[in-house]
Structures are given as structure tokens and as C-alpha cells.
Amino acid sequence: MKKLVVAIDGPAGAGKSTVSQLAAKKLGYTYIDTGAMYRAVAWKTLQQEKEVTDELILDVVKDINVRLHYDGNKTVVVVDDVDITGEIRTPEVSHIVSQVAALGPVREKMVDLQRKMAAEGGVLMDGRDIASHVLPNADVKIFLTASIDERAKRRYKEMKEKGFDVELDKLKADIRARDKADSEREISPLVRVDDAVLLDTTGMSIDEVVAEIIKLCR
Ligand code: DC
């Protein structure tokens, strides 16, 4: 069977990484989490322990070496030869990542890497601009979303399970702010392209969403 290129876009907390990872595994495809790449740049920016400005971010991205490696189960994120997979989903990184992702030189470098990773096919890539910009010729395009309440609740549960002390209202405000920043930025904003299938996962279980994605790929 032809190895497809699958593009999944959607707002923060829609469950993209969770379901994409599982669907990729079932399809025998490589999963590429593009949000993790922007998070990696944000993480390295925070490591500088300086005020976070656009200049600082641009300085960091100049010589950052980001590599994603899919171990068959999850995406391992390596920055300058250090595995930072466990460190990119902190509230601190989430807080500055939209600023990082809005900068042209950051996006150019990441998009270039993303296209190279997808060149052979058999990939499922998720993000905000995959169908609209990174892989406009993808075979399957899905726009995954859920209500803001449901997305905030899912993130809350995920963060609590990881031991973070978070508040639901704050998380919701943060997601809302990121939705706005990601949808209104000038370069490659989050959009649903005309030929993307809309999948609203509000009230759906993870297994149901994964099954729906597999169905769309078959
Ligand atoms: O999916 P995520 O929450 O890990 O993404 C982190 C941030 O990166 C998000 O605020 C938007 C940005 N992003 C982007 O601009 N383009 C992508 N293809 C993926 C993520």
C-alpha cells in the first residue's frame, strides 16, 4: 500500500500529539510532532537565563541543532545532542512558545527540517501550518479540534498527572491566548484549509479519534 503523507493541524490541547502518536503507530508511519520543535527552541531560549526578547530567540535559533527521533512509541527531542523530551512541556515553555513560533527565521529553519523529514512518505505530521504551508500536497489533511473547555480540562489532567501545580482557569486563559496568537500571527497562522476534514473531538474517546483518523487514511 502507498505510504501516505498525513497532515494534522489544530489548536492547542486538541489532543493532536496523543492521537497522532497512536495513529502513526497503527499505520506503521513515523510521527513528527512539529510543536515539539518550536518548544525545543523555546526551551533553549529559557536556558540562557536572560529576558526573553525576539533578539534573544533569533540568536538562539541561529545555531541550534534540533533533531526529532521517533522511537516507535514516542518522539524523542534532541537539542545539541541533549535529550530534552521531558522538559519541553512545562508551563514556562508553553508560556513563551507562541512568541518563538511567530518569528520568521525560526519558522524557516523548522519548516525546512520538517519537509526533509517528510520527503520519503509514510509520515504523520502534526502542527498548525502543516496542510496550509509545510506539506500542502499531503494525501490526507485533518483539522482536529475540541471545545475550549474540553481542551483545558484535558491539559489540566495531563499536567496534574505529571505533577505540575496548575489551575484550570489559568490553563484555559493560556490556551485561549495561544489560540489567538497562533491564529492571528502574520506568518503561517493556524487555519483550516478547504480540503481538510474537520474532526471535532469534543466528547470522543482517544480510541474513537484514532479509529476515525485510520479510516480517513484507508
Ligand atoms: O502543539 P504544541 O502545543 O506543542 O505547539 C507549541 C506551539 O508551537 C504552539 O503555540 C504553536 C506553535 N506551532 C506552530 O506555530 N506551528 C506548528 N507547525 C506547530 C506548533
GROMACS .gro file of N, CA and C in nm, residues 48-207:
model
  480
   48GLN      N    1   1.906   3.035   2.853
   48GLN     CA    2   2.002   3.147   2.853
   48GLN      C    3   1.989   3.231   2.980
   49GLU      N    4   1.876   3.212   3.050
   49GLU     CA    5   1.850   3.288   3.173
   49GLU      C    6   1.863   3.439   3.154
   50LYS      N    7   1.807   3.487   3.044
   50LYS     CA    8   1.805   3.631   3.016
   50LYS      C    9   1.660   3.668   2.988
   51GLU      N   10   1.633   3.797   2.979
   51GLU     CA   11   1.498   3.840   2.943
   51GLU      C   12   1.465   3.786   2.803
   52VAL      N   13   1.344   3.730   2.789
   52VAL     CA   14   1.309   3.670   2.659
   52VAL      C   15   1.264   3.779   2.561
   53THR      N   16   1.350   3.808   2.466
   53THR     CA   17   1.317   3.907   2.363
   53THR      C   18   1.328   3.837   2.227
   54ASP      N   19   1.271   3.901   2.124
   54ASP     CA   20   1.283   3.843   1.989
   54ASP      C   21   1.430   3.828   1.950
   55GLU      N   22   1.512   3.926   1.989
   55GLU     CA   23   1.655   3.922   1.955
   55GLU      C   24   1.720   3.797   2.015
   56LEU      N   25   1.686   3.772   2.142
   56LEU     CA   26   1.746   3.655   2.209
   56LEU      C   27   1.703   3.526   2.137
   57ILE      N   28   1.574   3.517   2.103
   57ILE     CA   29   1.524   3.396   2.035
   57ILE      C   30   1.595   3.378   1.901
   58LEU      N   31   1.610   3.487   1.826
   58LEU     CA   32   1.675   3.479   1.694
   58LEU      C   33   1.821   3.438   1.708
   59ASP      N   34   1.883   3.483   1.815
   59ASP     CA   35   2.022   3.446   1.842
   59ASP      C   36   2.032   3.295   1.871
   60VAL      N   37   1.936   3.247   1.948
   60VAL     CA   38   1.935   3.105   1.986
   60VAL      C   39   1.912   3.017   1.864
   61VAL      N   40   1.819   3.058   1.778
   61VAL     CA   41   1.781   2.971   1.666
   61VAL      C   42   1.893   2.963   1.560
   62LYS      N   43   1.981   3.064   1.560
   62LYS     CA   44   2.088   3.069   1.461
   62LYS      C   45   2.170   2.940   1.459
   63ASP      N   46   2.211   2.896   1.577
   63ASP     CA   47   2.298   2.777   1.576
   63ASP      C   48   2.242   2.661   1.658
   64ILE      N   49   2.109   2.658   1.671
   64ILE     CA   50   2.050   2.544   1.744
   64ILE      C   51   2.047   2.421   1.652
   65ASN      N   52   2.072   2.306   1.710
   65ASN     CA   53   2.062   2.183   1.633
   65ASN      C   54   1.948   2.100   1.693
   66VAL      N   55   1.831   2.104   1.627
   66VAL     CA   56   1.713   2.031   1.678
   66VAL      C   57   1.697   1.903   1.596
   67ARG      N   58   1.686   1.792   1.665
   67ARG     CA   59   1.659   1.667   1.594
   67ARG      C   60   1.541   1.596   1.662
   68LEU      N   61   1.452   1.540   1.581
   68LEU     CA   62   1.341   1.461   1.634
   68LEU      C   63   1.371   1.318   1.594
   69HIS      N   64   1.346   1.230   1.688
   69HIS     CA   65   1.369   1.091   1.652
   69HIS      C   66   1.254   1.013   1.711
   70TYR      N   67   1.187   0.938   1.625
   70TYR     CA   68   1.069   0.864   1.667
   70TYR      C   69   1.112   0.723   1.704
   71ASP      N   70   1.093   0.685   1.829
   71ASP     CA   71   1.145   0.554   1.871
   71ASP      C   72   1.041   0.443   1.854
   72GLY      N   73   0.935   0.471   1.778
   72GLY     CA   74   0.833   0.369   1.755
   72GLY      C   75   0.718   0.385   1.853
   73ASN      N   76   0.738   0.462   1.956
   73ASN     CA   77   0.634   0.488   2.055
   73ASN      C   78   0.614   0.636   2.077
   74LYS      N   79   0.725   0.705   2.096
   74LYS     CA   80   0.713   0.848   2.121
   74LYS      C   81   0.824   0.925   2.047
   75THR      N   82   0.804   1.057   2.041
   75THR     CA   83   0.904   1.141   1.976
   75THR      C   84   1.009   1.182   2.078
   76VAL      N   85   1.134   1.156   2.046
   76VAL     CA   86   1.244   1.197   2.131
   76VAL      C   87   1.298   1.328   2.072
   77VAL      N   88   1.312   1.430   2.156
   77VAL     CA   89   1.358   1.561   2.109
   77VAL      C   90   1.500   1.583   2.158
   78VAL      N   91   1.590   1.604   2.062
   78VAL     CA   92   1.731   1.621   2.097
   78VAL      C   93   1.777   1.760   2.053
   79VAL      N   94   1.830   1.836   2.147
   79VAL     CA   95   1.884   1.969   2.116
   79VAL      C   96   2.033   1.968   2.148
   80ASP      N   97   2.111   1.997   2.047
   80ASP     CA   98   2.257   1.999   2.063
   80ASP      C   99   2.305   1.873   2.138
   81ASP      N  100   2.256   1.760   2.093
   81ASP     CA  101   2.293   1.627   2.147
   81ASP      C  102   2.242   1.596   2.288
   82VAL      N  103   2.153   1.680   2.342
   82VAL     CA  104   2.095   1.650   2.474
   82VAL      C  105   1.947   1.615   2.457
   83ASP      N  106   1.905   1.504   2.518
   83ASP     CA  107   1.764   1.462   2.512
   83ASP      C  108   1.682   1.550   2.607
   84ILE      N  109   1.594   1.634   2.551
   84ILE     CA  110   1.516   1.725   2.635
   84ILE      C  111   1.366   1.692   2.630
   85THR      N  112   1.336   1.569   2.585
   85THR     CA  113   1.196   1.528   2.568
   85THR      C  114   1.109   1.560   2.690
   86GLY      N  115   1.163   1.534   2.808
   86GLY     CA  116   1.085   1.552   2.931
   86GLY      C  117   1.074   1.697   2.975
   87GLU      N  118   1.141   1.787   2.904
   87GLU     CA  119   1.149   1.925   2.954
   87GLU      C  120   1.076   2.029   2.869
   88ILE      N  121   1.012   1.983   2.762
   88ILE     CA  122   0.954   2.083   2.669
   88ILE      C  123   0.806   2.111   2.694
   89ARG      N  124   0.745   2.039   2.789
   89ARG     CA  125   0.601   2.062   2.811
   89ARG      C  126   0.572   2.132   2.943
   90THR      N  127   0.669   2.204   2.994
   90THR     CA  128   0.648   2.276   3.119
   90THR      C  129   0.564   2.402   3.092
   91PRO      N  130   0.495   2.454   3.196
   91PRO     CA  131   0.420   2.578   3.176
   91PRO      C  132   0.509   2.693   3.128
   92GLU      N  133   0.636   2.696   3.171
   92GLU     CA  134   0.728   2.804   3.131
   92GLU      C  135   0.752   2.801   2.980
   93VAL      N  136   0.775   2.682   2.929
   93VAL     CA  137   0.797   2.669   2.783
   93VAL      C  138   0.668   2.705   2.709
   94SER      N  139   0.554   2.652   2.756
   94SER     CA  140   0.425   2.680   2.690
   94SER      C  141   0.399   2.830   2.685
   95HIS      N  142   0.441   2.897   2.790
   95HIS     CA  143   0.413   3.040   2.802
   95HIS      C  144   0.482   3.123   2.694
   96ILE      N  145   0.602   3.085   2.653
   96ILE     CA  146   0.674   3.168   2.554
   96ILE      C  147   0.675   3.109   2.413
   97VAL      N  148   0.619   2.988   2.398
   97VAL     CA  149   0.638   2.921   2.268
   97VAL      C  150   0.568   2.991   2.151
   98SER      N  151   0.455   3.058   2.176
   98SER     CA  152   0.387   3.128   2.066
   98SER      C  153   0.472   3.244   2.015
   99GLN      N  154   0.541   3.310   2.108
   99GLN     CA  155   0.631   3.421   2.068
   99GLN      C  156   0.744   3.365   1.979
  100VAL      N  157   0.795   3.251   2.019
  100VAL     CA  158   0.903   3.186   1.944
  100VAL      C  159   0.854   3.149   1.803
  101ALA      N  160   0.734   3.089   1.799
  101ALA     CA  161   0.682   3.035   1.673
  101ALA      C  162   0.633   3.144   1.577
  102ALA      N  163   0.626   3.267   1.625
  102ALA     CA  164   0.578   3.375   1.537
  102ALA      C  165   0.691   3.437   1.456
  103LEU      N  166   0.815   3.399   1.486
  103LEU     CA  167   0.929   3.464   1.420
  103LEU      C  168   0.969   3.393   1.290
  104GLY      N  169   0.978   3.469   1.183
  104GLY     CA  170   1.007   3.415   1.050
  104GLY      C  171   1.129   3.325   1.043
  105PRO      N  172   1.246   3.371   1.091
  105PRO     CA  173   1.365   3.287   1.080
  105PRO      C  174   1.353   3.154   1.157
  106VAL      N  175   1.278   3.156   1.267
  106VAL     CA  176   1.256   3.032   1.343
  106VAL      C  177   1.175   2.936   1.256
  107ARG      N  178   1.066   2.986   1.197
  107ARG     CA  179   0.979   2.902   1.116
  107ARG      C  180   1.052   2.847   0.993
  108GLU      N  181   1.130   2.936   0.929
  108GLU     CA  182   1.201   2.890   0.808
  108GLU      C  183   1.290   2.771   0.839
  109LYS      N  184   1.364   2.781   0.947
  109LYS     CA  185   1.457   2.673   0.983
  109LYS      C  186   1.380   2.544   1.017
  110MET      N  187   1.271   2.556   1.092
  110MET     CA  188   1.195   2.438   1.134
  110MET      C  189   1.121   2.375   1.015
  111VAL      N  190   1.062   2.461   0.930
  111VAL     CA  191   0.986   2.408   0.814
  111VAL      C  192   1.079   2.333   0.720
  112ASP      N  193   1.200   2.384   0.702
  112ASP     CA  194   1.298   2.318   0.618
  112ASP      C  195   1.326   2.175   0.671
  113LEU      N  196   1.347   2.165   0.800
  113LEU     CA  197   1.372   2.034   0.864
  113LEU      C  198   1.250   1.943   0.848
  114GLN      N  199   1.130   2.003   0.868
  114GLN     CA  200   1.006   1.923   0.861
  114GLN      C  201   0.986   1.865   0.721
  115ARG      N  202   1.011   1.945   0.619
  115ARG     CA  203   0.993   1.895   0.481
  115ARG      C  204   1.092   1.784   0.451
  116LYS      N  205   1.213   1.797   0.500
  116LYS     CA  206   1.315   1.692   0.478
  116LYS      C  207   1.269   1.562   0.545
  117MET      N  208   1.211   1.574   0.664
  117MET     CA  209   1.170   1.454   0.737
  117MET      C  210   1.053   1.384   0.668
  118ALA      N  211   0.973   1.461   0.593
  118ALA     CA  212   0.853   1.402   0.530
  118ALA      C  213   0.880   1.353   0.389
  119ALA      N  214   1.002   1.378   0.338
  119ALA     CA  215   1.030   1.355   0.197
  119ALA      C  216   1.004   1.211   0.150
  120GLU      N  217   1.026   1.115   0.237
  120GLU     CA  218   1.012   0.975   0.196
  120GLU      C  219   0.868   0.922   0.205
  121GLY      N  220   0.776   0.998   0.263
  121GLY     CA  221   0.638   0.950   0.281
  121GLY      C  222   0.629   0.860   0.403
  122GLY      N  223   0.509   0.806   0.428
  122GLY     CA  224   0.491   0.723   0.547
  122GLY      C  225   0.507   0.804   0.674
  123VAL      N  226   0.458   0.928   0.670
  123VAL     CA  227   0.468   1.013   0.789
  123VAL      C  228   0.333   1.073   0.827
  124LEU      N  229   0.319   1.094   0.953
  124LEU     CA  230   0.202   1.165   1.004
  124LEU      C  231   0.259   1.283   1.083
  125MET      N  232   0.233   1.403   1.033
  125MET     CA  233   0.292   1.522   1.093
  125MET      C  234   0.183   1.608   1.153
  126ASP      N  235   0.202   1.656   1.275
  126ASP     CA  236   0.100   1.745   1.331
  126ASP      C  237   0.157   1.882   1.367
  127GLY      N  238   0.069   1.983   1.366
  127GLY     CA  239   0.112   2.120   1.395
  127GLY      C  240   0.000   2.220   1.372
  128ARG      N  241   0.037   2.335   1.317
  128ARG     CA  242  -0.062   2.442   1.293
  128ARG      C  243  -0.071   2.477   1.145
  129ASP      N  244   0.041   2.460   1.074
  129ASP     CA  245   0.051   2.505   0.935
  129ASP      C  246   0.092   2.392   0.842
  130ILE      N  247   0.066   2.269   0.882
  130ILE     CA  248   0.117   2.156   0.804
  130ILE      C  249   0.045   2.149   0.669
  131ALA      N  250  -0.089   2.148   0.671
  131ALA     CA  251  -0.163   2.140   0.545
  131ALA      C  252  -0.154   2.270   0.466
  132SER      N  253  -0.148   2.382   0.536
  132SER     CA  254  -0.152   2.511   0.466
  132SER      C  255  -0.016   2.552   0.410
  133HIS      N  256   0.091   2.508   0.471
  133HIS     CA  257   0.222   2.559   0.432
  133HIS      C  258   0.332   2.453   0.419
  134VAL      N  259   0.346   2.369   0.521
  134VAL     CA  260   0.461   2.277   0.520
  134VAL      C  261   0.444   2.169   0.413
  135LEU      N  262   0.327   2.104   0.414
  135LEU     CA  263   0.303   1.994   0.321
  135LEU      C  264   0.169   2.014   0.249
  136PRO      N  265   0.160   2.117   0.163
  136PRO     CA  266   0.030   2.144   0.100
  136PRO      C  267  -0.019   2.031   0.009
  137ASN      N  268   0.073   1.941  -0.030
  137ASN     CA  269   0.033   1.828  -0.116
  137ASN      C  270   0.007   1.700  -0.035
  138ALA      N  271  -0.010   1.712   0.095
  138ALA     CA  272  -0.035   1.594   0.178
  138ALA      C  273  -0.154   1.514   0.124
  139ASP      N  274  -0.148   1.383   0.138
  139ASP     CA  275  -0.256   1.296   0.086
  139ASP      C  276  -0.381   1.306   0.172
  140VAL      N  277  -0.362   1.320   0.303
  140VAL     CA  278  -0.476   1.331   0.395
  140VAL      C  279  -0.455   1.455   0.481
  141LYS      N  280  -0.558   1.538   0.491
  141LYS     CA  281  -0.548   1.659   0.573
  141LYS      C  282  -0.662   1.660   0.675
  142ILE      N  283  -0.626   1.673   0.799
  142ILE     CA  284  -0.727   1.669   0.905
  142ILE      C  285  -0.711   1.792   0.994
  143PHE      N  286  -0.824   1.855   1.028
  143PHE     CA  287  -0.822   1.966   1.123
  143PHE      C  288  -0.890   1.916   1.250
  144LEU      N  289  -0.807   1.898   1.353
  144LEU     CA  290  -0.855   1.838   1.478
  144LEU      C  291  -0.882   1.948   1.580
  145THR      N  292  -1.003   1.947   1.634
  145THR     CA  293  -1.031   2.049   1.735
  145THR      C  294  -1.124   1.993   1.843
  146ALA      N  295  -1.151   2.075   1.944
  146ALA     CA  296  -1.247   2.040   2.050
  146ALA      C  297  -1.282   2.172   2.117
  147SER      N  298  -1.387   2.172   2.197
  147SER     CA  299  -1.427   2.297   2.263
  147SER      C  300  -1.315   2.343   2.357
  148ILE      N  301  -1.312   2.472   2.385
  148ILE     CA  302  -1.207   2.527   2.473
  148ILE      C  303  -1.213   2.464   2.612
  149ASP      N  304  -1.334   2.439   2.662
  149ASP     CA  305  -1.347   2.377   2.794
  149ASP      C  306  -1.286   2.238   2.797
  150GLU      N  307  -1.317   2.163   2.693
  150GLU     CA  308  -1.266   2.026   2.688
  150GLU      C  309  -1.113   2.026   2.673
  151ARG      N  310  -1.062   2.117   2.592
  151ARG     CA  311  -0.916   2.122   2.572
  151ARG      C  312  -0.845   2.160   2.702
  152ALA      N  313  -0.902   2.257   2.774
  152ALA     CA  314  -0.841   2.299   2.901
  152ALA      C  315  -0.845   2.184   3.003
  153LYS      N  316  -0.956   2.112   3.006
  153LYS     CA  317  -0.968   2.000   3.101
  153LYS      C  318  -0.866   1.891   3.070
  154ARG      N  319  -0.848   1.862   2.941
  154ARG     CA  320  -0.751   1.759   2.903
  154ARG      C  321  -0.609   1.799   2.945
  155ARG      N  322  -0.573   1.926   2.919
  155ARG     CA  323  -0.439   1.973   2.955
  155ARG      C  324  -0.421   1.969   3.107
  156TYR      N  325  -0.527   2.006   3.180
  156TYR     CA  326  -0.524   2.008   3.326
  156TYR      C  327  -0.491   1.868   3.379
  157LYS      N  328  -0.562   1.771   3.325
  157LYS     CA  329  -0.543   1.633   3.368
  157LYS      C  330  -0.400   1.587   3.338
  158GLU      N  331  -0.355   1.620   3.217
  158GLU     CA  332  -0.220   1.581   3.174
  158GLU      C  333  -0.113   1.642   3.266
  159MET      N  334  -0.127   1.771   3.295
  159MET     CA  335  -0.028   1.840   3.378
  159MET      C  336  -0.031   1.789   3.522
  160LYS      N  337  -0.151   1.766   3.574
  160LYS     CA  338  -0.164   1.714   3.711
  160LYS      C  339  -0.096   1.578   3.721
  161GLU      N  340  -0.118   1.495   3.618
  161GLU     CA  341  -0.058   1.361   3.619
  161GLU      C  342   0.094   1.369   3.618
  162LYS      N  343   0.145   1.478   3.558
  162LYS     CA  344   0.291   1.494   3.554
  162LYS      C  345   0.343   1.562   3.680
  163GLY      N  346   0.251   1.596   3.772
  163GLY     CA  347   0.292   1.654   3.898
  163GLY      C  348   0.302   1.806   3.901
  164PHE      N  349   0.253   1.874   3.796
  164PHE     CA  350   0.257   2.021   3.796
  164PHE      C  351   0.140   2.076   3.875
  165ASP      N  352   0.166   2.187   3.946
  165ASP     CA  353   0.062   2.251   4.023
  165ASP      C  354  -0.004   2.357   3.934
  166VAL      N  355  -0.113   2.321   3.867
  166VAL     CA  356  -0.176   2.413   3.773
  166VAL      C  357  -0.320   2.442   3.812
  167GLU      N  358  -0.372   2.555   3.764
  167GLU     CA  359  -0.512   2.588   3.789
  167GLU      C  360  -0.587   2.585   3.657
  168LEU      N  361  -0.708   2.528   3.661
  168LEU     CA  362  -0.786   2.511   3.538
  168LEU      C  363  -0.811   2.645   3.468
  169ASP      N  364  -0.849   2.747   3.546
  169ASP     CA  365  -0.880   2.877   3.486
  169ASP      C  366  -0.759   2.940   3.418
  170LYS      N  367  -0.643   2.924   3.482
  170LYS     CA  368  -0.519   2.981   3.426
  170LYS      C  369  -0.484   2.908   3.296
  171LEU      N  370  -0.500   2.774   3.300
  171LEU     CA  371  -0.469   2.694   3.181
  171LEU      C  372  -0.558   2.735   3.065
  172LYS      N  373  -0.685   2.757   3.099
  172LYS     CA  374  -0.783   2.794   2.996
  172LYS      C  375  -0.746   2.929   2.935
  173ALA      N  376  -0.706   3.022   3.022
  173ALA     CA  377  -0.667   3.155   2.972
  173ALA      C  378  -0.542   3.144   2.884
  174ASP      N  379  -0.450   3.057   2.924
  174ASP     CA  380  -0.327   3.038   2.849
  174ASP      C  381  -0.356   2.977   2.710
  175ILE      N  382  -0.445   2.879   2.708
  175ILE     CA  383  -0.481   2.815   2.580
  175ILE      C  384  -0.550   2.917   2.489
  176ARG      N  385  -0.640   2.997   2.550
  176ARG     CA  386  -0.711   3.099   2.472
  176ARG      C  387  -0.612   3.199   2.410
  177ALA      N  388  -0.513   3.238   2.493
  177ALA     CA  389  -0.413   3.334   2.445
  177ALA      C  390  -0.330   3.273   2.333
  178ARG      N  391  -0.298   3.144   2.347
  178ARG     CA  392  -0.217   3.078   2.242
  178ARG      C  393  -0.298   3.062   2.114
  179ASP      N  394  -0.428   3.027   2.130
  179ASP     CA  395  -0.516   3.015   2.011
  179ASP      C  396  -0.514   3.145   1.933
  180LYS      N  397  -0.526   3.254   2.008
  180LYS     CA  398  -0.534   3.387   1.946
  180LYS      C  399  -0.401   3.419   1.877
  181ALA      N  400  -0.291   3.399   1.951
  181ALA     CA  401  -0.159   3.430   1.894
  181ALA      C  402  -0.131   3.343   1.772
  182ASP      N  403  -0.163   3.214   1.780
  182ASP     CA  404  -0.132   3.122   1.669
  182ASP      C  405  -0.221   3.148   1.547
  183SER      N  406  -0.345   3.194   1.571
  183SER     CA  407  -0.438   3.216   1.459
  183SER      C  408  -0.421   3.354   1.396
  184GLU      N  409  -0.369   3.447   1.475
  184GLU     CA  410  -0.364   3.585   1.423
  184GLU      C  411  -0.226   3.629   1.381
  185ARG      N  412  -0.126   3.543   1.400
  185ARG     CA  413   0.009   3.587   1.361
  185ARG      C  414   0.018   3.601   1.209
  186GLU      N  415   0.118   3.681   1.167
  186GLU     CA  416   0.128   3.712   1.024
  186GLU      C  417   0.177   3.595   0.941
  187ILE      N  418   0.276   3.523   0.994
  187ILE     CA  419   0.338   3.416   0.915
  187ILE      C  420   0.272   3.282   0.947
  188SER      N  421   0.223   3.215   0.844
  188SER     CA  422   0.165   3.081   0.857
  188SER      C  423   0.075   3.063   0.980
  189PRO      N  424  -0.032   3.142   0.990
  189PRO     CA  425  -0.121   3.125   1.106
  189PRO      C  426  -0.197   2.991   1.100
  190LEU      N  427  -0.253   2.955   1.215
  190LEU     CA  428  -0.336   2.834   1.220
  190LEU      C  429  -0.463   2.859   1.139
  191VAL      N  430  -0.483   2.780   1.036
  191VAL     CA  431  -0.607   2.791   0.957
  191VAL      C  432  -0.652   2.651   0.920
  192ARG      N  433  -0.781   2.639   0.894
  192ARG     CA  434  -0.830   2.512   0.839
  192ARG      C  435  -0.839   2.531   0.688
  193VAL      N  436  -0.759   2.456   0.613
  193VAL     CA  437  -0.766   2.469   0.466
  193VAL      C  438  -0.895   2.403   0.417
  194ASP      N  439  -0.939   2.445   0.298
  194ASP     CA  440  -1.068   2.398   0.245
  194ASP      C  441  -1.077   2.246   0.233
  195ASP      N  442  -0.964   2.183   0.197
  195ASP     CA  443  -0.972   2.038   0.174
  195ASP      C  444  -0.935   1.955   0.298
  196ALA      N  445  -0.933   2.020   0.415
  196ALA     CA  446  -0.907   1.942   0.538
  196ALA      C  447  -1.039   1.892   0.596
  197VAL      N  448  -1.037   1.769   0.644
  197VAL     CA  449  -1.156   1.713   0.709
  197VAL      C  450  -1.161   1.766   0.853
  198LEU      N  451  -1.275   1.820   0.893
  198LEU     CA  452  -1.288   1.872   1.029
  198LEU      C  453  -1.325   1.758   1.124
  199LEU      N  454  -1.243   1.741   1.227
  199LEU     CA  455  -1.272   1.637   1.325
  199LEU      C  456  -1.283   1.704   1.462
  200ASP      N  457  -1.407   1.723   1.509
  200ASP     CA  458  -1.430   1.782   1.640
  200ASP      C  459  -1.435   1.668   1.743
  201THR      N  460  -1.336   1.666   1.831
  201THR     CA  461  -1.322   1.551   1.920
  201THR      C  462  -1.390   1.570   2.056
  202THR      N  463  -1.467   1.679   2.070
  202THR     CA  464  -1.538   1.702   2.196
  202THR      C  465  -1.628   1.580   2.224
  203GLY      N  466  -1.608   1.522   2.340
  203GLY     CA  467  -1.690   1.407   2.378
  203GLY      C  468  -1.647   1.275   2.316
  204MET      N  469  -1.541   1.276   2.236
  204MET     CA  470  -1.495   1.149   2.177
  204MET      C  471  -1.380   1.092   2.261
  205SER      N  472  -1.369   0.960   2.264
  205SER     CA  473  -1.257   0.900   2.336
  205SER      C  474  -1.135   0.899   2.245
  206ILE      N  475  -1.019   0.877   2.304
  206ILE     CA  476  -0.894   0.873   2.225
  206ILE      C  477  -0.906   0.764   2.118
  207ASP      N  478  -0.956   0.646   2.158
  207ASP     CA  479  -0.967   0.534   2.063
  207ASP      C  480  -1.059   0.569   1.946
   0.00000   0.00000   0.00000
